[in-house]
mmCIF file of C-alpha atoms in Angstrom:
data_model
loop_
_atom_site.group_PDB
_atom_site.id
_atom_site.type_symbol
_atom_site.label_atom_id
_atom_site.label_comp_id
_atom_site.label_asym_id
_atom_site.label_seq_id
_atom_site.Cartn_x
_atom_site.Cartn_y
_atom_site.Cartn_z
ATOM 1 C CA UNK A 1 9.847 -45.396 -7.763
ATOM 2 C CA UNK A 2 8.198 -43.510 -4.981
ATOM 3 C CA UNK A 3 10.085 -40.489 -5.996
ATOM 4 C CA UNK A 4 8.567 -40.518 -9.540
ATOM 5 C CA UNK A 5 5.597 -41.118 -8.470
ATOM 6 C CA UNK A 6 6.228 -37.633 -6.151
ATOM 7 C CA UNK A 7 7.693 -35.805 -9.139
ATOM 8 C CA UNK A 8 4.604 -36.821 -11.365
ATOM 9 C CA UNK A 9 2.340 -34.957 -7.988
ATOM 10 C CA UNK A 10 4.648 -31.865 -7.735
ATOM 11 C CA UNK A 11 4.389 -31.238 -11.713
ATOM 12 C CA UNK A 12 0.915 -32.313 -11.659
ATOM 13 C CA UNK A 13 -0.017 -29.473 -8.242
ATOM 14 C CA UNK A 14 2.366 -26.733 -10.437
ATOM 15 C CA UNK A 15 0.197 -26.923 -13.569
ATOM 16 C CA UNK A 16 -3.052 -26.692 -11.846
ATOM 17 C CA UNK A 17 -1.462 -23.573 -9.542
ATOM 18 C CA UNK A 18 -0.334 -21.932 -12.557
ATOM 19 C CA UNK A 19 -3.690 -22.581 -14.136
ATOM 20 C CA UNK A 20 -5.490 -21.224 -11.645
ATOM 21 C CA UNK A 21 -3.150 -18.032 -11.319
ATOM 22 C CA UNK A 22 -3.696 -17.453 -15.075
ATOM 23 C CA UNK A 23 -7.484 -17.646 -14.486
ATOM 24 C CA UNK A 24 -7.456 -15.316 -11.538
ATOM 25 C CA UNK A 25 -5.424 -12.658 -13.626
ATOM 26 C CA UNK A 26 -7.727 -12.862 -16.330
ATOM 27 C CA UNK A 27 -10.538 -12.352 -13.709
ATOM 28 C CA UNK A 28 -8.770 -8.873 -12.433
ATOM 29 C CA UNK A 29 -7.538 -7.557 -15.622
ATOM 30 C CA UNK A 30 -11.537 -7.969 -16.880
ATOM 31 C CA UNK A 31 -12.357 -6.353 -13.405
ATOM 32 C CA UNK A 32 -10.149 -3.174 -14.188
ATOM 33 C CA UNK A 33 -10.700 -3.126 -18.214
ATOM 34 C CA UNK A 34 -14.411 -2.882 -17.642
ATOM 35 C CA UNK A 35 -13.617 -0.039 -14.914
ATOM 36 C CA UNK A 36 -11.910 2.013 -17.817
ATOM 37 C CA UNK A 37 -14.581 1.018 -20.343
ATOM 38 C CA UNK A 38 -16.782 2.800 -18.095
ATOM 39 C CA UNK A 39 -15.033 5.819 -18.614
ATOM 40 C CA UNK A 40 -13.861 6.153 -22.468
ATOM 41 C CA UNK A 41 -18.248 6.107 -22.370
ATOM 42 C CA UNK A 42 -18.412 8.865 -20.681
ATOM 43 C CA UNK A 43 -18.806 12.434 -22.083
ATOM 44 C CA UNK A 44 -17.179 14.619 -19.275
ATOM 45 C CA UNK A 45 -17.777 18.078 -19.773
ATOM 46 C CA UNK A 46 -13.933 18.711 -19.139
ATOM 47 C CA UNK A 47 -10.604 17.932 -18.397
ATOM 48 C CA UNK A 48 -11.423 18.213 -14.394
ATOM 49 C CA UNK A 49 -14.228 15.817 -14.681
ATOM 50 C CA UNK A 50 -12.197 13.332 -16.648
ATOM 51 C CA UNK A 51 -9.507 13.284 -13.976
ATOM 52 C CA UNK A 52 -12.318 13.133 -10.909
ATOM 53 C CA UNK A 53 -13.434 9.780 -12.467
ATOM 54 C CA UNK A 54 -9.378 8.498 -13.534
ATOM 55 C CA UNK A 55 -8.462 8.996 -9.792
ATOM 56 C CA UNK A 56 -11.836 7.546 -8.282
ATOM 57 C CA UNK A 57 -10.073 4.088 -10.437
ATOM 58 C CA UNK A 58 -6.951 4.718 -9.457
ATOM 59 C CA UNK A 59 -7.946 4.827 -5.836
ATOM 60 C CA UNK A 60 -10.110 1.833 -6.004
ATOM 61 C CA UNK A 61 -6.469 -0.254 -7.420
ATOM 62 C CA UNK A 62 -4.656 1.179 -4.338
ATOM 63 C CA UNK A 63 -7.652 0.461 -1.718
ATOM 64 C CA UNK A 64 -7.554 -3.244 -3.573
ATOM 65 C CA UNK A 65 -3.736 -3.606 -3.024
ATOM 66 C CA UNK A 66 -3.601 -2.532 0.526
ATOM 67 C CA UNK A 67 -6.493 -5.139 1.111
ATOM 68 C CA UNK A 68 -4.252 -7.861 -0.488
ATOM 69 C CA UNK A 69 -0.975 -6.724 1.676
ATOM 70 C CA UNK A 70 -2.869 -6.505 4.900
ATOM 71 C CA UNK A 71 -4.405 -9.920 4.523
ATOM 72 C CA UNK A 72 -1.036 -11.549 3.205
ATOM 73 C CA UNK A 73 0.324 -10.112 7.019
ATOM 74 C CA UNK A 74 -2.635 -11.846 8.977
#
């Protein structure tokens, strides 16, 4: 009985984990989709200053991930 009663916790802590993980990926993608909103409003005056702003985003996702790894290692 007691391991029912440990099953019914395990399923229980796995829904509200992968809950939560579907929130927080919501939360980023919204982060990132607003980032390229941002730009499709702007009215660069060329190719050059269209690719300034793409890799200022692009660099902001890579400084993001390398915060993520080097905290996972701590």
């Amino acid at each position: 009985m007691a391991d029912r009663g440990q099953e019914a916790f395990v399923k229980e802590m796995q829904i509200r984990f992968d809950k939560k993980l579907r929130d927080h990926e919501i939360v980023v993608i919204e982060h990132w989709h607003e980032q390229l909103a941002k730009i499709l409003t702007m009215k660069p005056e060329g190719v050059g200053a269209l690719q300034t702003q793409i890799k200022k985003v692009a660099d902001m996702m890579n400084n993001r991930v390398m915060n993520i790894k080097r905290s996972q290692s701590d």
